[in-house]
């Protein structure tokens, strides 16, 4: 079990939905520092988070996940606040298949870049003490998404990257566990106006795909956040979890090829 008490946590993502709820739950775990990296500052949310636990230092750092220099600067600022990072949560997500560059850039490239920039401050062989990297993918990182193939490709990439980095050979040397959580459909702004976000939205047959998504049972951001914290505490490197309608289930991907 991973003890969050006294840990330095960096959360990368928006202040709304799952992001806010997981940050709120972490504040109750007696962590030491919470650093929120987001594109836009939200003073109201920052104040609400700080009020959850005044003994935890909450810091906001602006970051643009489409800009490498912005990410470098953000990590430099973060490590000016804390000497090492114990937990990195990559929670930024964009569903916008019409803009392939942003969809892949934020969901996949930004996440991988952030991991590599933070690793020296997590790796026990460098400046870190070990810890956890948690990446948030999607159920569409496990299954096809016919209406959103670009988003599915990016989220499949998140799962593949996390499983690869979560290999025991990495873990035994770095002390950093990699975990990916794949939420099912969750009540949030992301799933509003789905047809407008699909590159195939002008095709009449896409209506049926969108309708299937709209009819699916949704979960609350609080339910996802609760299961994210649970997965952190389990601390199983390379684990892939499906978080759906309040349940956390480990997924066991099939390996078709062995060296």
Coordinates of N, CA and C in Angstrom, one line a residue:
X1 N 0.8 -1.2 0.0 CA 0.0 0.0 0.0 C 0.9 1.3 0.0
X2 N 0.5 2.2 -0.8 CA 1.2 3.5 -0.8 C 0.6 4.5 0.1
X3 N 1.4 5.0 1.0 CA 1.0 6.0 2.0 C 1.1 7.4 1.4
X4 N 0.0 8.1 1.3 CA 0.0 9.4 0.7 C 0.4 10.5 1.7
X5 N 0.4 10.1 3.0 CA 0.8 11.1 4.0 C 2.1 11.7 3.8
X6 N 2.1 13.1 3.8 CA 3.4 13.8 3.6 C 4.0 13.9 2.2
X7 N 3.2 13.4 1.2 CA 3.7 13.4 -0.1 C 3.5 14.7 -0.9
X8 N 4.4 14.9 -1.9 CA 4.3 16.1 -2.8 C 3.6 15.6 -4.0
X9 N 2.5 16.2 -4.3 CA 1.6 15.7 -5.4 C 1.5 16.8 -6.5
X10 N 1.7 16.4 -7.7 CA 1.5 17.4 -8.9 C 0.3 16.8 -9.7
X11 N -0.7 17.7 -9.9 CA -1.8 17.3 -10.7 C -1.8 18.2 -11.9
X12 N -1.8 17.6 -13.1 CA -1.8 18.3 -14.4 C -3.2 18.1 -15.0
X13 N -3.9 19.2 -15.2 CA -5.3 19.1 -15.8 C -6.2 20.2 -15.4
X14 N -7.4 20.2 -15.8 CA -8.3 21.2 -15.5 C -8.8 21.2 -14.1
X15 N -9.4 22.4 -13.6 CA -9.9 22.5 -12.3 C -11.3 21.9 -12.1
X16 N -11.9 21.5 -13.2 CA -13.3 21.1 -13.1 C -13.4 19.5 -13.1
X17 N -14.6 19.0 -12.9 CA -14.8 17.6 -13.0 C -13.9 16.7 -12.2
X18 N -13.4 15.7 -12.8 CA -12.6 14.7 -12.1 C -11.4 15.3 -11.4
X19 N -10.7 16.3 -12.1 CA -9.5 16.9 -11.6 C -9.8 17.5 -10.2
X20 N -10.8 18.3 -10.1 CA -11.1 19.0 -8.8 C -11.4 18.0 -7.8
X21 N -12.2 16.9 -8.1 CA -12.6 16.0 -7.1 C -11.5 15.1 -6.6
X22 N -10.5 14.7 -7.5 CA -9.4 14.0 -7.0 C -8.5 14.8 -6.1
X23 N -8.3 16.1 -6.5 CA -7.5 17.0 -5.7 C -8.1 17.2 -4.3
X24 N -9.4 17.3 -4.3 CA -10.2 17.5 -3.0 C -10.0 16.3 -2.1
X25 N -10.0 15.1 -2.7 CA -9.8 13.9 -1.9 C -8.4 13.7 -1.4
X26 N -7.5 14.2 -2.2 CA -6.1 14.1 -1.8 C -5.8 15.1 -0.7
X27 N -6.5 16.2 -0.6 CA -6.3 17.1 0.4 C -6.7 16.6 1.8
X28 N -7.5 15.6 1.8 CA -8.0 14.9 3.0 C -7.0 13.8 3.5
X29 N -6.0 13.5 2.6 CA -5.1 12.4 2.9 C -3.8 12.9 3.6
X30 N -3.8 14.2 4.0 CA -2.7 14.8 4.7 C -1.4 14.8 3.9
X31 N -1.5 15.0 2.6 CA -0.4 15.2 1.8 C 0.4 16.5 2.2
X32 N 1.6 16.7 1.7 CA 2.4 17.8 2.1 C 2.1 19.0 1.2
X33 N 2.3 18.8 -0.1 CA 2.0 19.8 -1.1 C 1.1 19.3 -2.2
X34 N 0.3 20.2 -2.7 CA -0.5 19.9 -3.9 C -0.2 21.1 -4.9
X35 N 0.4 20.7 -6.0 CA 0.7 21.6 -7.1 C -0.2 21.3 -8.3
X36 N -1.0 22.3 -8.6 CA -2.0 22.1 -9.7 C -1.4 22.9 -11.0
X37 N -1.2 22.1 -12.0 CA -0.7 22.7 -13.3 C -1.9 22.7 -14.2
X38 N -2.3 23.9 -14.7 CA -3.4 24.0 -15.6 C -3.2 25.2 -16.5
X39 N -3.9 25.2 -17.6 CA -3.8 26.2 -18.6 C -4.3 27.6 -18.1
X40 N -5.5 27.5 -17.3 CA -6.1 28.7 -16.8 C -6.2 28.6 -15.3
X41 N -5.9 29.7 -14.6 CA -6.0 29.8 -13.2 C -7.5 29.9 -12.8
X42 N -7.9 29.3 -11.7 CA -9.2 29.5 -11.1 C -9.1 29.7 -9.6
X43 N -9.1 31.0 -9.3 CA -8.9 31.3 -7.9 C -9.9 30.8 -6.9
X44 N -11.2 30.7 -7.4 CA -12.2 30.2 -6.5 C -12.0 28.8 -6.2
X45 N -11.6 28.0 -7.2 CA -11.3 26.5 -7.0 C -10.1 26.4 -6.1
X46 N -9.1 27.2 -6.3 CA -7.9 27.1 -5.5 C -8.2 27.4 -4.0
X47 N -9.0 28.4 -3.8 CA -9.4 28.7 -2.4 C -10.2 27.6 -1.8
X48 N -11.1 27.0 -2.6 CA -11.9 25.9 -2.1 C -11.0 24.7 -1.7
X49 N -10.0 24.4 -2.5 CA -9.1 23.3 -2.2 C -8.3 23.6 -1.0
X50 N -7.8 24.8 -0.9 CA -7.0 25.2 0.3 C -7.8 25.1 1.6
X51 N -9.1 25.4 1.5 CA -9.9 25.4 2.7 C -10.2 24.0 3.1
X52 N -10.0 23.0 2.3 CA -10.2 21.6 2.7 C -9.2 21.2 3.7
X53 N -8.0 21.8 3.7 CA -6.9 21.4 4.6 C -5.9 22.5 4.6
X54 N -5.9 23.3 5.6 CA -5.0 24.5 5.6 C -3.5 24.1 5.9
X55 N -3.3 22.9 6.3 CA -1.9 22.4 6.6 C -1.2 22.0 5.3
X56 N -2.0 21.8 4.2 CA -1.4 21.4 2.9 C -1.1 22.7 2.1
X57 N 0.0 22.8 1.5 CA 0.3 24.0 0.7 C -0.1 23.7 -0.7
X58 N -1.0 24.6 -1.2 CA -1.6 24.5 -2.6 C -0.9 25.5 -3.4
X59 N -0.4 25.1 -4.6 CA 0.3 26.0 -5.5 C -0.3 25.9 -6.9
X60 N -0.6 27.0 -7.6 CA -1.0 26.9 -9.0 C 0.2 27.3 -9.9
X61 N 0.3 26.5 -11.0 CA 1.4 26.8 -12.0 C 0.7 26.7 -13.4
X62 N 0.9 27.8 -14.1 CA 0.3 27.8 -15.5 C 1.1 26.9 -16.4
X63 N 0.4 26.1 -17.3 CA 1.1 25.3 -18.2 C 0.3 25.1 -19.5
X64 N 1.0 25.1 -20.6 CA 0.4 24.8 -21.9 C 0.9 23.5 -22.4
X65 N 0.1 22.4 -22.5 CA 0.6 21.1 -22.8 C 0.9 21.0 -24.3
X66 N 0.7 22.0 -25.1 CA 1.0 22.0 -26.5 C 2.4 22.7 -26.7
X67 N 3.0 23.2 -25.6 CA 4.2 24.0 -25.7 C 5.3 23.4 -24.8
X68 N 6.3 22.9 -25.4 CA 7.4 22.2 -24.7 C 8.1 23.1 -23.7
X69 N 8.3 24.4 -24.1 CA 9.0 25.3 -23.2 C 8.1 25.7 -22.1
X70 N 6.8 25.7 -22.3 CA 5.9 26.0 -21.2 C 6.0 24.9 -20.1
X71 N 6.0 23.7 -20.6 CA 6.1 22.5 -19.7 C 7.4 22.5 -18.9
X72 N 8.5 22.8 -19.6 CA 9.8 22.9 -18.9 C 9.8 23.9 -17.8
X73 N 9.2 25.1 -18.2 CA 9.1 26.2 -17.2 C 8.3 25.8 -16.0
X74 N 7.1 25.1 -16.3 CA 6.2 24.7 -15.2 C 6.9 23.7 -14.2
X75 N 7.6 22.8 -14.8 CA 8.3 21.8 -13.9 C 9.4 22.5 -13.1
X76 N 10.1 23.4 -13.7 CA 11.1 24.2 -13.0 C 10.5 25.0 -11.9
X77 N 9.4 25.6 -12.1 CA 8.7 26.3 -11.0 C 8.3 25.3 -9.9
X78 N 7.7 24.1 -10.3 CA 7.3 23.2 -9.3 C 8.4 22.7 -8.4
X79 N 9.6 22.5 -9.1 CA 10.7 22.0 -8.3 C 11.4 23.1 -7.5
X80 N 10.9 24.3 -7.7 CA 11.4 25.4 -6.9 C 10.6 25.4 -5.6
X81 N 9.4 24.8 -5.6 CA 8.5 24.7 -4.5 C 8.8 23.5 -3.7
X82 N 9.0 22.4 -4.4 CA 9.3 21.1 -3.7 C 10.6 20.5 -4.3
X83 N 11.4 19.8 -3.5 CA 12.7 19.3 -4.1 C 12.5 18.0 -4.9
X84 N 11.4 17.3 -4.6 CA 11.1 16.1 -5.3 C 9.6 15.9 -5.5
X85 N 9.2 15.1 -6.4 CA 7.8 14.9 -6.7 C 7.5 13.4 -6.4
X86 N 6.5 13.2 -5.5 CA 6.2 11.8 -5.1 C 5.1 11.2 -6.0
X87 N 4.1 12.1 -6.4 CA 3.0 11.6 -7.2 C 2.8 12.6 -8.3
X88 N 2.7 12.1 -9.5 CA 2.4 12.9 -10.7 C 1.1 12.3 -11.3
X89 N 0.0 13.2 -11.4 CA -1.2 12.7 -12.0 C -1.4 13.5 -13.3
X90 N -1.5 12.8 -14.4 CA -1.7 13.4 -15.7 C -3.2 13.3 -16.0
X91 N -4.0 14.3 -15.7 CA -5.4 14.3 -15.9 C -6.0 15.1 -17.0
X92 N -5.1 15.8 -17.8 CA -5.6 16.6 -18.9 C -6.2 15.8 -20.0
X93 N -7.3 16.2 -20.5 CA -8.0 15.5 -21.6 C -8.8 16.4 -22.5
X94 N -8.7 16.1 -23.8 CA -9.4 16.9 -24.8 C -10.1 15.9 -25.7
X95 N -11.4 16.1 -25.9 CA -12.2 15.3 -26.9 C -12.6 16.3 -28.0
X96 N -11.8 16.3 -29.1 CA -12.0 17.2 -30.2 C -11.4 16.7 -31.5
X97 N -12.0 15.6 -32.0 CA -11.4 14.9 -33.1 C -11.2 15.7 -34.4
X98 N -12.0 16.8 -34.5 CA -11.8 17.7 -35.7 C -10.4 18.4 -35.6
X99 N -9.9 18.5 -34.4 CA -8.6 19.1 -34.2 C -7.6 18.0 -33.8
X100 N -7.1 17.3 -34.8 CA -6.3 16.1 -34.5 C -5.0 16.5 -33.7
X101 N -4.4 17.6 -34.1 CA -3.2 18.0 -33.4 C -3.4 18.3 -31.9
X102 N -4.4 19.0 -31.6 CA -4.7 19.2 -30.2 C -5.1 17.9 -29.4
X103 N -5.9 17.1 -30.1 CA -6.4 15.9 -29.4 C -5.2 15.0 -29.1
X104 N -4.3 14.8 -30.0 CA -3.1 13.9 -29.8 C -2.1 14.7 -28.9
X105 N -2.0 16.0 -29.2 CA -1.0 16.8 -28.4 C -1.2 16.8 -26.9
X106 N -2.5 17.1 -26.5 CA -2.8 17.2 -25.1 C -2.9 15.8 -24.5
X107 N -3.7 14.9 -25.1 CA -4.0 13.6 -24.5 C -2.7 12.7 -24.4
X108 N -1.8 12.8 -25.4 CA -0.7 11.9 -25.4 C 0.6 12.5 -25.4
X109 N 1.0 13.4 -26.3 CA 2.3 14.0 -26.3 C 2.6 14.9 -25.1
X110 N 1.6 15.7 -24.7 CA 1.7 16.5 -23.5 C 2.0 15.6 -22.3
X111 N 1.2 14.5 -22.2 CA 1.4 13.6 -21.0 C 2.8 13.0 -21.0
X112 N 3.2 12.5 -22.1 CA 4.5 11.8 -22.2 C 5.7 12.8 -21.9
X113 N 5.5 14.0 -22.4 CA 6.5 15.1 -22.2 C 6.6 15.4 -20.7
X114 N 5.4 15.6 -20.1 CA 5.4 15.9 -18.7 C 6.0 14.8 -17.8
X115 N 5.8 13.6 -18.2 CA 6.4 12.5 -17.4 C 7.9 12.5 -17.5
X116 N 8.4 12.7 -18.7 CA 9.9 12.7 -18.9 C 10.5 13.9 -18.2
X117 N 9.8 15.1 -18.2 CA 10.4 16.2 -17.5 C 10.4 16.1 -16.0
X118 N 9.4 15.3 -15.4 CA 9.3 15.1 -14.0 C 10.1 14.0 -13.5
X119 N 10.4 13.0 -14.3 CA 11.1 11.8 -13.9 C 12.4 12.0 -13.1
X120 N 13.2 13.0 -13.5 CA 14.5 13.2 -12.7 C 14.2 13.5 -11.2
X121 N 13.0 14.1 -10.9 CA 12.6 14.5 -9.6 C 11.8 13.4 -8.9
X122 N 11.6 12.3 -9.6 CA 10.9 11.1 -9.0 C 11.8 9.9 -8.9
X123 N 12.7 9.7 -9.8 CA 13.6 8.6 -9.9 C 14.5 8.5 -8.7
X124 N 14.5 7.4 -8.0 CA 15.3 7.3 -6.8 C 16.8 7.3 -7.1
X125 N 17.2 7.0 -8.4 CA 18.6 7.1 -8.8 C 19.0 8.5 -9.2
X126 N 18.1 9.4 -9.2 CA 18.4 10.8 -9.5 C 18.1 11.7 -8.3
X127 N 17.1 12.6 -8.4 CA 16.8 13.5 -7.3 C 15.5 13.1 -6.6
X128 N 14.9 12.0 -6.9 CA 13.7 11.6 -6.3 C 13.7 10.5 -5.3
X129 N 12.6 10.1 -4.8 CA 12.5 9.1 -3.7 C 11.6 7.9 -4.2
X130 N 11.4 7.9 -5.6 CA 10.4 6.9 -6.1 C 9.0 7.6 -6.0
X131 N 8.0 6.8 -6.3 CA 6.6 7.3 -6.2 C 5.7 6.7 -7.2
X132 N 4.7 7.5 -7.7 CA 3.7 7.0 -8.6 C 3.4 8.1 -9.7
X133 N 3.3 7.6 -10.9 CA 2.8 8.3 -12.0 C 1.4 7.7 -12.3
X134 N 0.4 8.5 -12.2 CA -1.0 8.0 -12.6 C -1.4 8.8 -13.8
X135 N -1.7 8.0 -14.9 CA -2.2 8.6 -16.1 C -3.7 8.3 -16.3
X136 N -4.5 9.3 -16.6 CA -5.9 9.1 -16.9 C -6.2 8.9 -18.3
X137 N -6.6 7.7 -18.7 CA -6.9 7.4 -20.1 C -8.5 7.5 -20.3
X138 N -9.1 6.5 -20.7 CA -10.5 6.4 -21.0 C -10.9 5.0 -21.3
X139 N -12.2 4.7 -21.2 CA -12.6 3.4 -21.7 C -12.3 3.2 -23.2
X140 N -12.2 4.4 -23.9 CA -11.8 4.4 -25.3 C -10.3 4.2 -25.5
X141 N -9.6 4.0 -24.4 CA -8.2 3.6 -24.5 C -8.1 2.1 -24.5
X142 N -9.2 1.4 -24.2 CA -9.3 0.0 -24.2 C -10.2 -0.6 -25.3
X143 N -11.1 0.2 -25.7 CA -12.1 -0.2 -26.7 C -12.1 0.8 -27.9
X144 N -12.6 0.3 -29.1 CA -12.8 1.3 -30.2 C -13.8 2.4 -29.9
X145 N -13.6 3.5 -30.5 CA -14.6 4.6 -30.4 C -14.9 5.1 -31.9
X146 N -15.8 4.4 -32.5 CA -16.1 4.7 -33.9 C -16.3 6.2 -34.3
X147 N -17.0 6.9 -33.3 CA -17.3 8.3 -33.6 C -16.1 9.2 -33.3
X148 N -15.1 8.7 -32.5 CA -13.9 9.5 -32.1 C -12.6 8.7 -32.3
X149 N -12.3 8.3 -33.5 CA -11.1 7.5 -33.7 C -9.7 8.2 -33.3
X150 N -9.7 9.5 -33.4 CA -8.4 10.2 -33.0 C -8.3 10.2 -31.5
X151 N -9.3 10.4 -30.8 CA -9.3 10.4 -29.3 C -9.0 9.0 -28.9
X152 N -9.6 8.0 -29.5 CA -9.3 6.6 -29.1 C -7.8 6.2 -29.4
X153 N -7.3 6.7 -30.5 CA -5.9 6.5 -30.8 C -5.0 7.1 -29.7
X154 N -5.3 8.3 -29.3 CA -4.5 9.0 -28.3 C -4.6 8.3 -26.9
X155 N -5.8 7.8 -26.6 CA -6.0 7.2 -25.3 C -5.4 5.8 -25.3
X156 N -5.5 5.1 -26.4 CA -4.8 3.8 -26.5 C -3.3 4.0 -26.3
X157 N -2.8 5.1 -26.8 CA -1.4 5.5 -26.6 C -1.0 5.7 -25.2
X158 N -1.9 6.3 -24.4 CA -1.7 6.5 -23.0 C -1.6 5.2 -22.3
X159 N -2.5 4.3 -22.6 CA -2.4 2.9 -22.0 C -1.1 2.2 -22.4
X160 N -0.7 2.3 -23.6 CA 0.5 1.6 -24.1 C 1.7 2.2 -23.4
X161 N 1.8 3.5 -23.3 CA 2.9 4.2 -22.7 C 3.0 3.8 -21.2
X162 N 1.9 3.8 -20.5 CA 1.9 3.5 -19.1 C 2.3 2.1 -18.8
X163 N 1.8 1.1 -19.6 CA 2.1 -0.3 -19.4 C 3.6 -0.5 -19.7
X164 N 4.2 0.2 -20.7 CA 5.6 0.1 -21.0 C 6.5 0.7 -19.9
X165 N 6.1 1.8 -19.4 CA 6.9 2.5 -18.3 C 6.7 1.8 -17.0
X166 N 5.5 1.0 -16.9 CA 5.3 0.3 -15.7 C 5.9 -1.0 -15.6
X167 N 6.7 -1.4 -16.5 CA 7.4 -2.7 -16.5 C 8.3 -2.8 -15.3
X168 N 8.4 -3.9 -14.7 CA 9.2 -4.2 -13.5 C 10.7 -3.8 -13.6
X169 N 11.2 -3.9 -14.8 CA 12.6 -3.5 -15.0 C 12.8 -2.0 -14.8
X170 N 11.8 -1.2 -15.2 CA 11.9 0.2 -14.9 C 11.7 0.5 -13.4
X171 N 10.7 -0.2 -12.9 CA 10.3 0.1 -11.5 C 11.4 -0.3 -10.5
X172 N 12.1 -1.4 -10.7 CA 13.1 -1.8 -9.7 C 14.3 -0.8 -9.7
X173 N 14.5 -0.1 -10.8 CA 15.6 0.9 -10.8 C 15.2 2.3 -10.4
X174 N 14.0 2.7 -10.8 CA 13.5 4.1 -10.5 C 12.7 4.2 -9.3
X175 N 12.1 3.1 -8.9 CA 11.2 3.2 -7.7 C 9.9 3.9 -8.0
X176 N 9.6 4.1 -9.3 CA 8.4 4.9 -9.8 C 7.4 3.9 -10.4
X177 N 6.2 3.8 -9.8 CA 5.2 2.9 -10.3 C 4.3 3.7 -11.3
X178 N 4.0 3.1 -12.4 CA 3.1 3.7 -13.4 C 1.8 3.0 -13.4
X179 N 0.7 3.7 -13.3 CA -0.7 3.2 -13.3 C -1.5 4.0 -14.2
X180 N -2.5 3.3 -14.9 CA -3.4 4.0 -15.8 C -4.8 3.7 -15.4
X181 N -5.7 4.7 -15.2 CA -7.1 4.5 -14.9 C -7.9 4.9 -16.2
X182 N -8.8 4.1 -16.6 CA -9.6 4.3 -17.7 C -11.1 4.5 -17.3
X183 N -11.5 5.7 -17.2 CA -12.9 6.0 -16.7 C -13.9 5.7 -17.9
X184 N -15.1 5.1 -17.5 CA -16.2 5.0 -18.4 C -16.8 6.4 -18.5
X185 N -17.9 6.5 -19.2 CA -18.5 7.8 -19.5 C -18.8 8.5 -18.1
X186 N -18.3 9.7 -18.0 CA -18.4 10.5 -16.8 C -19.1 11.8 -17.0
X187 N -20.0 12.2 -16.1 CA -20.8 13.4 -16.3 C -19.8 14.6 -16.3
X188 N -19.6 15.3 -17.4 CA -18.7 16.4 -17.5 C -18.9 17.2 -18.8
X189 N -18.3 18.3 -18.9 CA -18.4 19.1 -20.1 C -17.9 18.4 -21.3
X190 N -17.0 17.4 -21.1 CA -16.3 16.7 -22.2 C -17.3 16.0 -23.1
X191 N -18.4 15.5 -22.5 CA -19.4 14.7 -23.3 C -20.6 15.5 -23.7
X192 N -20.5 16.8 -23.7 CA -21.5 17.6 -24.2 C -21.3 17.9 -25.7
X193 N -22.3 18.0 -26.5 CA -22.2 18.4 -27.9 C -21.3 17.4 -28.6
X194 N -21.5 16.1 -28.5 CA -20.6 15.1 -29.0 C -20.5 15.2 -30.5
X195 N -21.7 15.4 -31.2 CA -21.7 15.4 -32.7 C -20.8 16.5 -33.2
X196 N -20.8 17.6 -32.5 CA -19.9 18.7 -33.0 C -18.4 18.4 -32.8
X197 N -18.1 17.5 -31.9 CA -16.7 17.2 -31.7 C -16.2 16.1 -32.6
X198 N -17.1 15.4 -33.2 CA -16.7 14.3 -34.1 C -16.3 14.8 -35.5
X199 N -15.2 14.3 -36.1 CA -14.9 14.7 -37.4 C -15.9 14.1 -38.4
X200 N -16.7 13.1 -38.0 CA -17.7 12.5 -38.8 C -19.1 13.0 -38.5
X201 N -19.2 14.1 -37.8 CA -20.5 14.6 -37.4 C -21.4 15.0 -38.5
X202 N -20.9 15.3 -39.7 CA -21.7 15.7 -40.8 C -22.4 14.4 -41.4
X203 N -22.0 13.2 -41.1 CA -22.5 12.0 -41.6 C -23.8 11.6 -40.8
X204 N -24.9 11.3 -41.5 CA -26.1 11.0 -40.7 C -26.0 9.7 -39.9
X205 N -25.2 8.8 -40.4 CA -25.1 7.5 -39.6 C -24.4 7.7 -38.3
X206 N -23.7 8.8 -38.1 CA -23.0 9.0 -36.8 C -23.9 9.3 -35.7
X207 N -25.1 9.7 -36.1 CA -26.2 9.9 -35.0 C -26.4 8.7 -34.2
X208 N -26.4 7.5 -34.8 CA -26.6 6.3 -34.0 C -25.5 6.1 -33.0
X209 N -24.2 6.3 -33.5 CA -23.1 6.2 -32.6 C -23.2 7.1 -31.4
X210 N -23.5 8.4 -31.7 CA -23.6 9.4 -30.6 C -24.7 9.0 -29.7
X211 N -25.8 8.6 -30.2 CA -27.0 8.2 -29.4 C -26.6 7.1 -28.4
X212 N -25.9 6.1 -28.9 CA -25.4 5.0 -28.1 C -24.6 5.5 -26.9
X213 N -23.7 6.5 -27.2 CA -22.9 7.1 -26.1 C -23.8 7.8 -25.1
X214 N -24.8 8.6 -25.7 CA -25.6 9.4 -24.8 C -26.5 8.6 -23.9
X215 N -26.9 7.3 -24.3 CA -27.7 6.5 -23.5 C -26.9 5.6 -22.5
X216 N -25.6 5.6 -22.6 CA -24.8 4.8 -21.7 C -24.9 5.4 -20.3
X217 N -24.9 4.5 -19.3 CA -24.9 4.9 -17.9 C -23.7 5.7 -17.6
X218 N -23.9 6.8 -17.0 CA -22.7 7.7 -16.6 C -22.5 7.6 -15.1
X219 N -21.2 8.0 -14.8 CA -20.8 8.0 -13.4 C -20.5 9.5 -13.0
X220 N -20.3 9.8 -11.8 CA -20.0 11.1 -11.3 C -18.5 11.3 -11.3
X221 N -18.0 12.5 -11.4 CA -16.5 12.7 -11.2 C -16.1 12.3 -9.8
X222 N -16.9 12.4 -8.8 CA -16.6 11.9 -7.5 C -16.3 10.4 -7.4
X223 N -17.1 9.7 -8.2 CA -16.9 8.2 -8.2 C -15.5 7.9 -8.8
X224 N -15.2 8.6 -9.9 CA -13.9 8.3 -10.6 C -12.8 8.7 -9.6
X225 N -12.9 9.9 -9.0 CA -11.8 10.3 -8.1 C -11.6 9.4 -7.0
X226 N -12.6 8.8 -6.4 CA -12.5 7.9 -5.3 C -11.7 6.6 -5.8
X227 N -12.0 6.2 -7.0 CA -11.3 5.0 -7.5 C -9.9 5.3 -7.9
X228 N -9.6 6.5 -8.3 CA -8.2 6.9 -8.6 C -7.4 6.9 -7.4
X229 N -7.9 7.4 -6.3 CA -7.1 7.4 -5.0 C -7.0 6.0 -4.5
X230 N -8.0 5.1 -4.7 CA -7.9 3.7 -4.3 C -6.8 3.0 -5.1
X231 N -6.7 3.3 -6.4 CA -5.7 2.7 -7.3 C -4.3 3.2 -6.9
X232 N -4.2 4.4 -6.5 CA -2.9 5.0 -6.0 C -2.4 4.2 -4.8
X233 N -3.3 4.0 -3.9 CA -3.0 3.3 -2.6 C -2.6 1.9 -2.8
X234 N -3.3 1.2 -3.8 CA -2.9 -0.2 -4.1 C -1.5 -0.2 -4.7
X235 N -1.1 0.8 -5.5 CA 0.3 1.0 -5.9 C 0.8 -0.2 -6.7
X236 N 0.2 -0.7 -7.7 CA 0.6 -1.8 -8.5 C 1.2 -1.3 -9.9
X237 N 2.5 -1.3 -10.0 CA 3.0 -0.8 -11.3 C 2.6 -1.6 -12.5
X238 N 2.3 -0.8 -13.6 CA 1.9 -1.5 -14.8 C 0.4 -1.8 -14.8
X239 N -0.3 -1.5 -13.7 CA -1.7 -1.9 -13.7 C -2.6 -1.0 -14.6
X240 N -3.6 -1.6 -15.2 CA -4.6 -0.9 -16.0 C -5.9 -1.1 -15.3
X241 N -6.6 0.0 -15.0 CA -7.9 -0.1 -14.3 C -9.0 0.5 -15.1
X242 N -10.1 -0.2 -15.1 CA -11.4 0.4 -15.6 C -12.1 0.9 -14.4
X243 N -12.4 2.2 -14.5 CA -13.2 2.9 -13.4 C -14.6 3.2 -14.0
X244 N -15.6 2.4 -13.7 CA -16.9 2.6 -14.3 C -18.0 2.4 -13.3
X245 N -19.0 3.4 -13.4 CA -20.2 3.4 -12.5 C -19.8 3.0 -11.1
X246 N -18.8 3.7 -10.6 CA -18.4 3.5 -9.2 C -17.6 2.3 -8.8
X247 N -17.2 1.5 -9.8 CA -16.5 0.3 -9.6 C -15.0 0.4 -10.2
X248 N -14.1 -0.2 -9.5 CA -12.7 -0.2 -10.0 C -12.3 -1.7 -10.3
X249 N -12.0 -1.9 -11.5 CA -11.7 -3.3 -11.9 C -10.3 -3.3 -12.7
X250 N -9.4 -4.1 -12.3 CA -8.2 -4.3 -13.0 C -8.4 -5.0 -14.3
X251 N -7.9 -4.4 -15.4 CA -8.0 -5.1 -16.7 C -6.7 -5.8 -17.0
X252 N -6.8 -7.0 -17.5 CA -5.6 -7.8 -17.8 C -5.4 -7.9 -19.3
X253 N -4.7 -6.9 -19.9 CA -4.5 -7.0 -21.4 C -3.8 -8.3 -21.8
X254 N -4.2 -8.7 -23.0 CA -3.6 -10.0 -23.6 C -2.3 -9.6 -24.2
X255 N -1.3 -10.4 -23.9 CA 0.0 -10.3 -24.6 C 0.0 -11.4 -25.7
X256 N 0.1 -10.9 -27.0 CA 0.1 -11.9 -28.1 C 1.5 -12.3 -28.5
X257 N 2.5 -11.6 -28.1 CA 3.9 -11.9 -28.5 C 4.8 -11.8 -27.4
X258 N 5.7 -12.7 -27.3 CA 6.7 -12.8 -26.2 C 8.1 -12.9 -26.8
X259 N 9.1 -12.1 -26.3 CA 10.4 -12.2 -26.8 C 11.1 -13.5 -26.2

